[in-house]
mmCIF file of N, CA and C in Angstrom:
data_model
loop_
_atom_site.group_PDB
_atom_site.id
_atom_site.type_symbol
_atom_site.label_atom_id
_atom_site.label_comp_id
_atom_site.label_asym_id
_atom_site.label_seq_id
_atom_site.Cartn_x
_atom_site.Cartn_y
_atom_site.Cartn_z
ATOM 1 N N MET Z 1 -22.020 -40.673 -13.812
ATOM 2 C CA MET Z 1 -22.040 -39.404 -12.311
ATOM 3 C C MET Z 1 -21.289 -39.971 -11.057
ATOM 4 N N ALA Z 2 -21.640 -41.031 -10.825
ATOM 5 C CA ALA Z 2 -20.811 -41.948 -10.059
ATOM 6 C C ALA Z 2 -19.253 -42.102 -10.213
ATOM 7 N N ALA Z 3 -19.113 -42.555 -11.124
ATOM 8 C CA ALA Z 3 -18.105 -42.320 -11.622
ATOM 9 C C ALA Z 3 -16.811 -40.824 -11.476
ATOM 10 N N VAL Z 4 -18.047 -40.189 -11.959
ATOM 11 C CA VAL Z 4 -16.887 -38.765 -11.545
ATOM 12 C C VAL Z 4 -16.543 -38.449 -10.004
ATOM 13 N N LEU Z 5 -17.891 -38.833 -9.620
ATOM 14 C CA LEU Z 5 -17.240 -38.095 -8.336
ATOM 15 C C LEU Z 5 -16.577 -38.825 -7.419
ATOM 16 N N ALA Z 6 -16.389 -40.263 -8.154
ATOM 17 C CA ALA Z 6 -15.384 -41.398 -7.154
ATOM 18 C C ALA Z 6 -13.910 -41.122 -7.597
ATOM 19 N N VAL Z 7 -13.541 -40.576 -8.484
ATOM 20 C CA VAL Z 7 -12.324 -40.084 -8.845
ATOM 21 C C VAL Z 7 -12.309 -38.791 -8.614
ATOM 22 N N SER Z 8 -12.745 -37.893 -8.297
ATOM 23 C CA SER Z 8 -12.849 -36.697 -7.632
ATOM 24 C C SER Z 8 -12.000 -36.856 -6.805
ATOM 25 N N VAL Z 9 -13.130 -37.674 -5.465
ATOM 26 C CA VAL Z 9 -12.695 -38.282 -4.139
ATOM 27 C C VAL Z 9 -11.407 -38.943 -4.194
ATOM 28 N N VAL Z 10 -11.305 -39.415 -4.775
ATOM 29 C CA VAL Z 10 -9.913 -40.342 -4.847
ATOM 30 C C VAL Z 10 -8.875 -39.500 -5.131
ATOM 31 N N GLY Z 11 -8.929 -38.491 -5.924
ATOM 32 C CA GLY Z 11 -8.086 -37.674 -6.561
ATOM 33 C C GLY Z 11 -7.627 -36.362 -5.372
ATOM 34 N N VAL Z 12 -8.782 -35.932 -4.853
ATOM 35 C CA VAL Z 12 -8.454 -35.185 -3.439
ATOM 36 C C VAL Z 12 -8.088 -36.135 -2.190
ATOM 37 N N GLY Z 13 -8.158 -37.294 -2.087
ATOM 38 C CA GLY Z 13 -7.985 -38.387 -1.275
ATOM 39 C C GLY Z 13 -6.118 -38.118 -1.286
ATOM 40 N N LEU Z 14 -5.882 -38.334 -2.649
ATOM 41 C CA LEU Z 14 -4.140 -38.844 -3.196
ATOM 42 C C LEU Z 14 -3.250 -37.102 -2.643
ATOM 43 N N TRP Z 15 -3.825 -36.128 -3.255
ATOM 44 C CA TRP Z 15 -3.824 -34.805 -3.155
ATOM 45 C C TRP Z 15 -3.194 -34.995 -1.768
ATOM 46 N N GLN Z 16 -4.532 -34.952 -0.848
ATOM 47 C CA GLN Z 16 -4.120 -34.659 1.130
ATOM 48 C C GLN Z 16 -2.568 -35.661 1.585
ATOM 49 N N ALA Z 17 -2.938 -37.086 0.882
ATOM 50 C CA ALA Z 17 -1.863 -38.159 1.193
ATOM 51 C C ALA Z 17 -0.371 -37.329 0.701
ATOM 52 N N ALA Z 18 -0.835 -37.100 -0.527
ATOM 53 C CA ALA Z 18 0.741 -36.488 -0.616
ATOM 54 C C ALA Z 18 1.419 -35.510 -0.294
ATOM 55 N N VAL Z 19 0.663 -34.922 0.378
ATOM 56 C CA VAL Z 19 1.003 -33.705 1.374
ATOM 57 C C VAL Z 19 1.650 -33.682 2.506
ATOM 58 N N VAL Z 20 0.948 -34.762 3.012
ATOM 59 C CA VAL Z 20 1.098 -35.419 4.188
ATOM 60 C C VAL Z 20 2.588 -36.176 4.416
ATOM 61 N N LEU Z 21 2.214 -37.182 3.339
ATOM 62 C CA LEU Z 21 3.437 -38.254 3.273
ATOM 63 C C LEU Z 21 4.657 -37.722 2.921
ATOM 64 N N TRP Z 22 4.853 -36.931 1.961
ATOM 65 C CA TRP Z 22 6.226 -36.272 1.417
ATOM 66 C C TRP Z 22 6.115 -34.426 2.167
ATOM 67 N N ASP Z 23 5.397 -34.671 3.029
ATOM 68 C CA ASP Z 23 5.691 -33.195 4.304
ATOM 69 C C ASP Z 23 5.832 -31.709 3.029
ATOM 70 N N ILE Z 24 5.333 -31.791 1.854
ATOM 71 C CA ILE Z 24 5.315 -30.434 1.018
ATOM 72 C C ILE Z 24 4.701 -29.276 1.454
ATOM 73 N N PRO Z 25 5.772 -28.997 1.758
ATOM 74 C CA PRO Z 25 5.391 -27.490 2.210
ATOM 75 C C PRO Z 25 4.129 -26.369 1.718
ATOM 76 N N GLN Z 26 3.388 -25.764 2.937
ATOM 77 C CA GLN Z 26 2.052 -25.133 2.280
ATOM 78 C C GLN Z 26 2.035 -23.988 1.396
ATOM 79 N N ILE Z 27 3.277 -23.686 1.093
ATOM 80 C CA ILE Z 27 3.271 -22.340 0.219
ATOM 81 C C ILE Z 27 3.520 -23.089 -1.421
ATOM 82 N N LEU Z 28 4.170 -24.178 -1.051
ATOM 83 C CA LEU Z 28 3.968 -24.701 -2.837
ATOM 84 C C LEU Z 28 2.460 -25.648 -3.094
ATOM 85 N N LEU Z 29 1.935 -26.465 -1.604
ATOM 86 C CA LEU Z 29 1.219 -26.930 -2.480
ATOM 87 C C LEU Z 29 0.427 -27.470 -0.572
ATOM 88 N N PRO Z 30 -0.182 -26.358 -0.777
ATOM 89 C CA PRO Z 30 -1.462 -26.752 0.318
ATOM 90 C C PRO Z 30 -2.589 -27.996 0.545
ATOM 91 N N SER Z 31 -2.209 -28.787 1.390
ATOM 92 C CA SER Z 31 -3.456 -29.803 1.366
ATOM 93 C C SER Z 31 -4.984 -29.588 0.904
ATOM 94 N N PRO Z 32 -5.856 -30.298 0.628
ATOM 95 C CA PRO Z 32 -7.410 -29.514 0.723
ATOM 96 C C PRO Z 32 -8.020 -29.081 1.999
ATOM 97 N N SER Z 33 -7.863 -29.860 2.897
ATOM 98 C CA SER Z 33 -8.209 -29.480 4.491
ATOM 99 C C SER Z 33 -7.843 -28.344 4.715
ATOM 100 N N GLN Z 34 -6.510 -27.249 4.252
ATOM 101 C CA GLN Z 34 -6.033 -26.136 4.177
ATOM 102 C C GLN Z 34 -6.728 -25.324 3.503
ATOM 103 N N VAL Z 35 -7.009 -26.023 2.260
ATOM 104 C CA VAL Z 35 -7.792 -24.627 1.352
ATOM 105 C C VAL Z 35 -9.346 -24.905 1.916
ATOM 106 N N LEU Z 36 -9.726 -25.863 2.253
ATOM 107 C CA LEU Z 36 -11.015 -25.494 2.934
ATOM 108 C C LEU Z 36 -11.486 -24.776 3.707
ATOM 109 N N THR Z 37 -10.423 -24.957 5.010
ATOM 110 C CA THR Z 37 -9.810 -23.977 6.016
ATOM 111 C C THR Z 37 -10.013 -22.835 5.621
ATOM 112 N N ALA Z 38 -9.140 -22.175 4.614
ATOM 113 C CA ALA Z 38 -9.031 -20.939 4.232
ATOM 114 C C ALA Z 38 -10.162 -20.411 3.312
ATOM 115 N N ALA Z 39 -11.433 -21.308 2.983
ATOM 116 C CA ALA Z 39 -12.174 -20.654 2.184
ATOM 117 C C ALA Z 39 -13.378 -20.404 2.734
ATOM 118 N N TRP Z 40 -13.358 -21.414 4.357
ATOM 119 C CA TRP Z 40 -14.314 -21.066 5.068
ATOM 120 C C TRP Z 40 -13.775 -19.635 5.795
ATOM 121 N N GLU Z 41 -12.346 -19.157 6.035
ATOM 122 C CA GLU Z 41 -12.176 -18.106 6.898
ATOM 123 C C GLU Z 41 -12.716 -16.652 6.067
ATOM 124 N N ASN Z 42 -12.413 -17.081 4.793
ATOM 125 C CA ASN Z 42 -12.477 -16.070 4.039
ATOM 126 C C ASN Z 42 -13.946 -15.651 2.973
ATOM 127 N N ARG Z 43 -14.863 -16.541 3.698
ATOM 128 C CA ARG Z 43 -15.857 -16.556 2.871
ATOM 129 C C ARG Z 43 -16.780 -15.509 2.625
ATOM 130 N N GLY Z 44 -16.532 -14.175 3.573
ATOM 131 C CA GLY Z 44 -17.269 -13.338 2.904
ATOM 132 C C GLY Z 44 -16.726 -12.707 1.604
ATOM 133 N N ALA Z 45 -15.169 -12.630 1.515
ATOM 134 C CA ALA Z 45 -14.230 -11.905 0.767
ATOM 135 C C ALA Z 45 -14.926 -12.858 -0.588
ATOM 136 N N LEU Z 46 -14.650 -14.109 -0.273
ATOM 137 C CA LEU Z 46 -15.304 -14.882 -1.418
ATOM 138 C C LEU Z 46 -16.719 -14.712 -2.166
ATOM 139 N N ALA Z 47 -17.592 -14.234 -0.924
ATOM 140 C CA ALA Z 47 -18.511 -14.404 -1.929
ATOM 141 C C ALA Z 47 -18.940 -12.910 -2.077
ATOM 142 N N LYS Z 48 -18.402 -12.041 -1.558
ATOM 143 C CA LYS Z 48 -18.228 -10.528 -2.629
ATOM 144 C C LYS Z 48 -17.577 -10.824 -3.623
ATOM 145 N N GLY Z 49 -16.375 -11.206 -3.967
ATOM 146 C CA GLY Z 49 -15.968 -11.977 -5.251
ATOM 147 C C GLY Z 49 -17.178 -12.293 -6.138
ATOM 148 N N PHE Z 50 -17.596 -13.408 -6.089
ATOM 149 C CA PHE Z 50 -18.707 -14.300 -6.784
ATOM 150 C C PHE Z 50 -19.494 -13.295 -7.205
ATOM 151 N N LEU Z 51 -19.928 -12.677 -6.027
ATOM 152 C CA LEU Z 51 -21.391 -11.657 -6.896
ATOM 153 C C LEU Z 51 -21.047 -10.648 -8.101
ATOM 154 N N SER Z 52 -20.079 -10.285 -7.776
ATOM 155 C CA SER Z 52 -19.335 -9.449 -8.373
ATOM 156 C C SER Z 52 -19.015 -9.739 -9.531
ATOM 157 N N THR Z 53 -18.557 -11.008 -10.077
ATOM 158 C CA THR Z 53 -18.290 -11.843 -10.693
ATOM 159 C C THR Z 53 -19.090 -12.163 -11.729
ATOM 160 N N ALA Z 54 -20.360 -12.539 -11.134
ATOM 161 C CA ALA Z 54 -21.533 -13.121 -11.515
ATOM 162 C C ALA Z 54 -22.414 -12.048 -12.145
ATOM 163 N N THR Z 55 -22.155 -10.759 -11.578
ATOM 164 C CA THR Z 55 -23.200 -9.381 -11.855
ATOM 165 C C THR Z 55 -22.347 -9.111 -13.137
ATOM 166 N N ALA Z 56 -20.950 -9.382 -13.131
ATOM 167 C CA ALA Z 56 -20.365 -8.587 -14.795
ATOM 168 C C ALA Z 56 -20.677 -9.714 -15.412
ATOM 169 N N ALA Z 57 -20.673 -10.397 -15.532
ATOM 170 C CA ALA Z 57 -21.088 -11.771 -16.297
ATOM 171 C C ALA Z 57 -22.224 -11.987 -16.816
ATOM 172 N N VAL Z 58 -23.580 -11.256 -16.341
ATOM 173 C CA VAL Z 58 -24.351 -11.265 -16.644
ATOM 174 C C VAL Z 58 -24.840 -10.069 -17.243
ATOM 175 N N LEU Z 59 -24.231 -8.665 -16.701
ATOM 176 C CA LEU Z 59 -24.104 -7.729 -17.258
ATOM 177 C C LEU Z 59 -23.734 -7.574 -18.706
ATOM 178 N N GLY Z 60 -22.509 -8.346 -18.939
ATOM 179 C CA GLY Z 60 -21.472 -8.794 -20.062
ATOM 180 C C GLY Z 60 -22.301 -9.290 -21.071
ATOM 181 N N LEU Z 61 -22.955 -11.048 -20.520
ATOM 182 C CA LEU Z 61 -24.056 -11.459 -21.569
ATOM 183 C C LEU Z 61 -25.359 -10.623 -21.949
ATOM 184 N N SER Z 62 -25.698 -9.608 -21.514
ATOM 185 C CA SER Z 62 -26.972 -8.770 -21.622
ATOM 186 C C SER Z 62 -26.631 -7.798 -22.874
ATOM 187 N N VAL Z 63 -25.305 -7.255 -22.559
ATOM 188 C CA VAL Z 63 -24.990 -6.596 -23.547
ATOM 189 C C VAL Z 63 -24.650 -6.741 -24.664
ATOM 190 N N SER Z 64 -23.889 -7.965 -24.773
ATOM 191 C CA SER Z 64 -23.551 -8.439 -25.780
ATOM 192 C C SER Z 64 -24.488 -9.300 -26.752
ATOM 193 N N SER Z 65 -25.703 -9.813 -25.536
ATOM 194 C CA SER Z 65 -26.914 -10.554 -26.331
ATOM 195 C C SER Z 65 -27.299 -9.182 -27.361
ATOM 196 N N VAL Z 66 -27.914 -8.053 -27.149
ATOM 197 C CA VAL Z 66 -28.175 -7.131 -27.479
ATOM 198 C C VAL Z 66 -27.626 -6.730 -28.686
ATOM 199 N N VAL Z 67 -26.435 -6.277 -28.490
ATOM 200 C CA VAL Z 67 -25.220 -5.789 -29.557
ATOM 201 C C VAL Z 67 -25.400 -6.787 -30.148
ATOM 202 N N GLY Z 68 -25.190 -8.211 -30.089
ATOM 203 C CA GLY Z 68 -24.764 -9.176 -31.153
ATOM 204 C C GLY Z 68 -26.322 -9.642 -32.073
ATOM 205 N N PHE Z 69 -27.578 -8.804 -31.324
ATOM 206 C CA PHE Z 69 -28.726 -9.695 -32.083
ATOM 207 C C PHE Z 69 -28.870 -8.644 -33.196
ATOM 208 N N ILE Z 70 -28.683 -7.309 -32.366
ATOM 209 C CA ILE Z 70 -28.718 -5.937 -33.645
ATOM 210 C C ILE Z 70 -27.621 -6.471 -34.862
ATOM 211 N N THR Z 71 -26.345 -6.908 -34.323
ATOM 212 C CA THR Z 71 -25.414 -6.917 -35.480
ATOM 213 C C THR Z 71 -25.815 -7.780 -36.278
ATOM 214 N N ALA Z 72 -26.261 -9.070 -35.724
ATOM 215 C CA ALA Z 72 -26.744 -10.549 -36.735
ATOM 216 C C ALA Z 72 -27.920 -10.101 -37.786
ATOM 217 N N ILE Z 73 -28.942 -8.826 -37.138
ATOM 218 C CA ILE Z 73 -29.839 -8.710 -37.775
ATOM 219 C C ILE Z 73 -29.154 -8.209 -39.129
ATOM 220 N N VAL Z 74 -28.856 -6.897 -38.959
ATOM 221 C CA VAL Z 74 -28.335 -5.685 -39.534
ATOM 222 C C VAL Z 74 -27.442 -6.956 -40.881
ATOM 223 N N LEU Z 75 -26.332 -7.848 -40.126
ATOM 224 C CA LEU Z 75 -25.855 -8.499 -41.129
ATOM 225 C C LEU Z 75 -26.696 -8.946 -42.090
ATOM 226 N N SER Z 76 -28.204 -10.100 -41.839
ATOM 227 C CA SER Z 76 -28.733 -10.614 -42.280
ATOM 228 C C SER Z 76 -29.371 -9.785 -43.383
ATOM 229 N N LEU Z 77 -30.077 -8.368 -43.111
ATOM 230 C CA LEU Z 77 -30.783 -8.018 -44.066
ATOM 231 C C LEU Z 77 -30.155 -6.992 -45.013
ATOM 232 N N SER Z 78 -28.850 -6.984 -44.912
ATOM 233 C CA SER Z 78 -27.850 -6.046 -45.765
ATOM 234 C C SER Z 78 -26.692 -7.117 -46.006
ATOM 235 N N LYS Z 79 -26.524 -7.474 -47.828
ATOM 236 C CA LYS Z 79 -25.631 -8.130 -48.073
ATOM 237 C C LYS Z 79 -24.378 -7.383 -48.422
ATOM 238 N N THR Z 80 -24.735 -6.300 -48.698
ATOM 239 C CA THR Z 80 -23.240 -4.909 -48.543
ATOM 240 C C THR Z 80 -22.635 -4.874 -46.924
ATOM 241 N N LEU Z 81 -23.154 -5.223 -46.548
ATOM 242 C CA LEU Z 81 -22.408 -5.029 -45.082
ATOM 243 C C LEU Z 81 -22.069 -5.656 -44.442
ATOM 244 N N ARG Z 82 -22.906 -7.146 -44.721
ATOM 245 C CA ARG Z 82 -22.098 -8.456 -44.352
ATOM 246 C C ARG Z 82 -20.830 -8.752 -45.499
ATOM 247 N N GLN Z 83 -20.612 -8.511 -46.135
ATOM 248 C CA GLN Z 83 -19.943 -8.555 -47.249
ATOM 249 C C GLN Z 83 -18.175 -7.487 -46.396
ATOM 250 N N ALA Z 84 -19.069 -6.390 -45.850
ATOM 251 C CA ALA Z 84 -17.952 -5.747 -45.498
ATOM 252 C C ALA Z 84 -17.313 -5.738 -44.178
ATOM 253 N N MET Z 85 -18.437 -6.252 -43.291
ATOM 254 C CA MET Z 85 -18.141 -6.478 -41.804
ATOM 255 C C MET Z 85 -17.971 -7.396 -41.642
ATOM 256 N N TYR Z 86 -18.421 -8.700 -42.087
ATOM 257 C CA TYR Z 86 -18.528 -10.277 -41.591
ATOM 258 C C TYR Z 86 -16.679 -10.606 -41.474
ATOM 259 N N PRO Z 87 -15.969 -10.177 -42.705
ATOM 260 C CA PRO Z 87 -14.684 -10.877 -42.416
ATOM 261 C C PRO Z 87 -13.574 -10.368 -41.105
ATOM 262 N N TYR Z 88 -14.100 -8.725 -40.770
ATOM 263 C CA TYR Z 88 -13.772 -8.452 -39.724
ATOM 264 C C TYR Z 88 -14.050 -9.060 -38.307
ATOM 265 N N ILE Z 89 -15.392 -9.246 -38.368
ATOM 266 C CA ILE Z 89 -15.818 -10.345 -37.010
ATOM 267 C C ILE Z 89 -15.249 -11.390 -36.989
ATOM 268 N N VAL Z 90 -14.824 -12.367 -38.213
ATOM 269 C CA VAL Z 90 -14.559 -13.437 -37.957
ATOM 270 C C VAL Z 90 -12.944 -13.097 -37.666
ATOM 271 N N PHE Z 91 -12.105 -12.222 -37.858
ATOM 272 C CA PHE Z 91 -10.858 -12.011 -37.630
ATOM 273 C C PHE Z 91 -10.456 -11.703 -36.003
ATOM 274 N N LEU Z 92 -11.702 -10.589 -35.764
ATOM 275 C CA LEU Z 92 -11.671 -10.291 -34.259
ATOM 276 C C LEU Z 92 -11.821 -11.603 -33.738
ATOM 277 N N GLN Z 93 -12.876 -12.338 -34.074
ATOM 278 C CA GLN Z 93 -13.107 -13.706 -33.236
ATOM 279 C C GLN Z 93 -11.724 -14.480 -32.880
ATOM 280 N N THR Z 94 -10.914 -14.613 -33.589
ATOM 281 C CA THR Z 94 -9.591 -15.589 -33.787
ATOM 282 C C THR Z 94 -8.805 -15.242 -32.926
ATOM 283 N N VAL Z 95 -9.328 -13.439 -32.426
ATOM 284 C CA VAL Z 95 -7.936 -12.669 -31.112
ATOM 285 C C VAL Z 95 -8.128 -13.673 -30.245
ATOM 286 N N PRO Z 96 -7.008 -14.146 -29.121
ATOM 287 C CA PRO Z 96 -7.533 -14.341 -28.122
ATOM 288 C C PRO Z 96 -7.966 -14.111 -27.448
ATOM 289 N N ILE Z 97 -8.486 -13.554 -26.620
ATOM 290 C CA ILE Z 97 -9.431 -13.036 -24.941
ATOM 291 C C ILE Z 97 -8.015 -12.387 -24.141
ATOM 292 N N VAL Z 98 -7.202 -13.248 -24.533
ATOM 293 C CA VAL Z 98 -5.784 -13.742 -23.472
ATOM 294 C C VAL Z 98 -5.218 -12.087 -23.591
ATOM 295 N N ALA Z 99 -5.668 -11.757 -24.976
ATOM 296 C CA ALA Z 99 -4.659 -11.165 -25.792
ATOM 297 C C ALA Z 99 -5.397 -9.599 -25.598
ATOM 298 N N ILE Z 100 -6.577 -9.610 -25.683
ATOM 299 C CA ILE Z 100 -7.121 -8.518 -25.338
ATOM 300 C C ILE Z 100 -7.519 -8.172 -24.466
ATOM 301 N N ALA Z 101 -8.013 -8.667 -23.368
ATOM 302 C CA ALA Z 101 -7.898 -8.293 -21.758
ATOM 303 C C ALA Z 101 -6.971 -7.362 -21.054
ATOM 304 N N PRO Z 102 -5.589 -7.383 -21.022
ATOM 305 C CA PRO Z 102 -4.406 -7.079 -20.677
ATOM 306 C C PRO Z 102 -4.353 -5.708 -21.402
ATOM 307 N N LEU Z 103 -4.825 -5.585 -22.722
ATOM 308 C CA LEU Z 103 -4.899 -3.894 -22.997
ATOM 309 C C LEU Z 103 -6.347 -3.109 -22.873
ATOM 310 N N LEU Z 104 -7.331 -3.984 -22.563
ATOM 311 C CA LEU Z 104 -8.098 -3.073 -22.130
ATOM 312 C C LEU Z 104 -7.566 -2.577 -20.480
ATOM 313 N N ILE Z 105 -7.407 -3.739 -19.690
ATOM 314 C CA ILE Z 105 -7.062 -3.167 -18.358
ATOM 315 C C ILE Z 105 -6.327 -2.092 -18.420
ATOM 316 N N THR Z 106 -4.755 -2.189 -19.549
ATOM 317 C CA THR Z 106 -4.150 -1.044 -19.544
ATOM 318 C C THR Z 106 -4.543 0.187 -19.918
ATOM 319 N N TRP Z 107 -5.572 0.325 -20.762
ATOM 320 C CA TRP Z 107 -5.916 1.472 -22.002
ATOM 321 C C TRP Z 107 -7.519 1.781 -20.285
ATOM 322 N N SER Z 108 -8.010 1.036 -19.994
ATOM 323 C CA SER Z 108 -9.317 1.719 -18.768
ATOM 324 C C SER Z 108 -9.147 1.184 -17.137
ATOM 325 N N GLY Z 109 -7.967 0.529 -17.034
ATOM 326 C CA GLY Z 109 -7.847 0.344 -15.417
ATOM 327 C C GLY Z 109 -8.741 -0.903 -15.316
ATOM 328 N N TYR Z 110 -8.105 -1.620 -14.029
ATOM 329 C CA TYR Z 110 -9.209 -2.717 -13.868
ATOM 330 C C TYR Z 110 -10.311 -2.520 -12.716
ATOM 331 N N GLU Z 111 -11.142 -1.512 -13.831
ATOM 332 C CA GLU Z 111 -12.189 -1.652 -12.740
ATOM 333 C C GLU Z 111 -13.580 -2.502 -13.788
ATOM 334 N N PHE Z 112 -14.682 -2.290 -12.769
ATOM 335 C CA PHE Z 112 -15.793 -3.243 -12.778
ATOM 336 C C PHE Z 112 -16.392 -3.324 -14.696
ATOM 337 N N ARG Z 113 -16.692 -2.162 -15.248
ATOM 338 C CA ARG Z 113 -17.154 -2.067 -16.589
ATOM 339 C C ARG Z 113 -15.945 -2.540 -17.205
ATOM 340 N N THR Z 114 -14.670 -3.053 -17.301
ATOM 341 C CA THR Z 114 -13.557 -3.487 -18.224
ATOM 342 C C THR Z 114 -13.643 -4.742 -17.810
ATOM 343 N N VAL Z 115 -14.179 -5.472 -16.495
ATOM 344 C CA VAL Z 115 -14.934 -6.808 -16.414
ATOM 345 C C VAL Z 115 -16.153 -7.230 -17.420
ATOM 346 N N VAL Z 116 -17.035 -6.056 -17.679
ATOM 347 C CA VAL Z 116 -18.551 -6.133 -18.377
ATOM 348 C C VAL Z 116 -17.721 -5.960 -19.819
ATOM 349 N N LEU Z 117 -16.875 -5.574 -19.986
ATOM 350 C CA LEU Z 117 -16.554 -5.710 -21.262
ATOM 351 C C LEU Z 117 -15.868 -6.935 -21.887
ATOM 352 N N VAL Z 118 -14.572 -7.113 -21.121
ATOM 353 C CA VAL Z 118 -14.459 -8.284 -21.517
ATOM 354 C C VAL Z 118 -15.369 -9.404 -21.870
ATOM 355 N N SER Z 119 -16.089 -9.465 -20.511
ATOM 356 C CA SER Z 119 -17.566 -10.846 -20.536
ATOM 357 C C SER Z 119 -18.547 -10.466 -21.778
ATOM 358 N N ALA Z 120 -18.458 -9.112 -22.254
ATOM 359 C CA ALA Z 120 -19.392 -8.868 -23.192
ATOM 360 C C ALA Z 120 -19.011 -8.961 -24.706
ATOM 361 N N ILE Z 121 -17.467 -8.992 -24.687
ATOM 362 C CA ILE Z 121 -16.512 -9.382 -25.791
ATOM 363 C C ILE Z 121 -16.594 -10.891 -26.138
ATOM 364 N N ILE Z 122 -16.240 -11.728 -24.989
ATOM 365 C CA ILE Z 122 -16.485 -13.169 -25.219
ATOM 366 C C ILE Z 122 -17.473 -13.412 -25.551
ATOM 367 N N SER Z 123 -18.967 -13.389 -25.295
ATOM 368 C CA SER Z 123 -19.910 -13.708 -25.972
ATOM 369 C C SER Z 123 -20.588 -13.078 -26.701
ATOM 370 N N PHE Z 124 -19.878 -12.099 -27.461
ATOM 371 C CA PHE Z 124 -20.350 -11.559 -28.779
ATOM 372 C C PHE Z 124 -20.250 -12.416 -30.243
ATOM 373 N N PHE Z 125 -19.535 -12.903 -30.171
ATOM 374 C CA PHE Z 125 -19.331 -13.541 -31.469
ATOM 375 C C PHE Z 125 -20.110 -15.006 -31.766
ATOM 376 N N PRO Z 126 -20.413 -15.461 -30.311
ATOM 377 C CA PRO Z 126 -21.172 -16.922 -30.852
ATOM 378 C C PRO Z 126 -22.445 -16.152 -30.876
ATOM 379 N N ILE Z 127 -22.928 -15.193 -30.225
ATOM 380 C CA ILE Z 127 -24.338 -14.495 -30.688
ATOM 381 C C ILE Z 127 -24.589 -13.904 -31.869
ATOM 382 N N VAL Z 128 -23.733 -13.375 -32.698
ATOM 383 C CA VAL Z 128 -23.631 -13.051 -33.940
ATOM 384 C C VAL Z 128 -23.615 -14.118 -35.050
ATOM 385 N N SER Z 129 -22.604 -15.194 -34.852
ATOM 386 C CA SER Z 129 -22.516 -16.216 -35.807
ATOM 387 C C SER Z 129 -24.071 -16.941 -35.279
#
């Protein structure tokens, strides 16, 4: 743990030194102190965004837990359904969420329910398997 902290402190120090010594423009690479200042000045918006994201993640996990648990039970009880559905579940699991999320946003807009759906999709497959 101490090594991780030491490497992190050295990394941030090198970042700050590089920005100052090489006079890197803020638009290309802001210094750690500028990042912390901006975070402090925008703490209200950051807190609101954090709460929205955390809520969507918890709701998505809750939905996928219920649906995934029921799906897993149904698939374990019925050999016919398992043989019919499991190949599709495995196939859908291989599709990256980076490819699915833009489609969902295009179809339903960037709304809270879309974020919850993406969260549910991410956590559904580990629960079923």
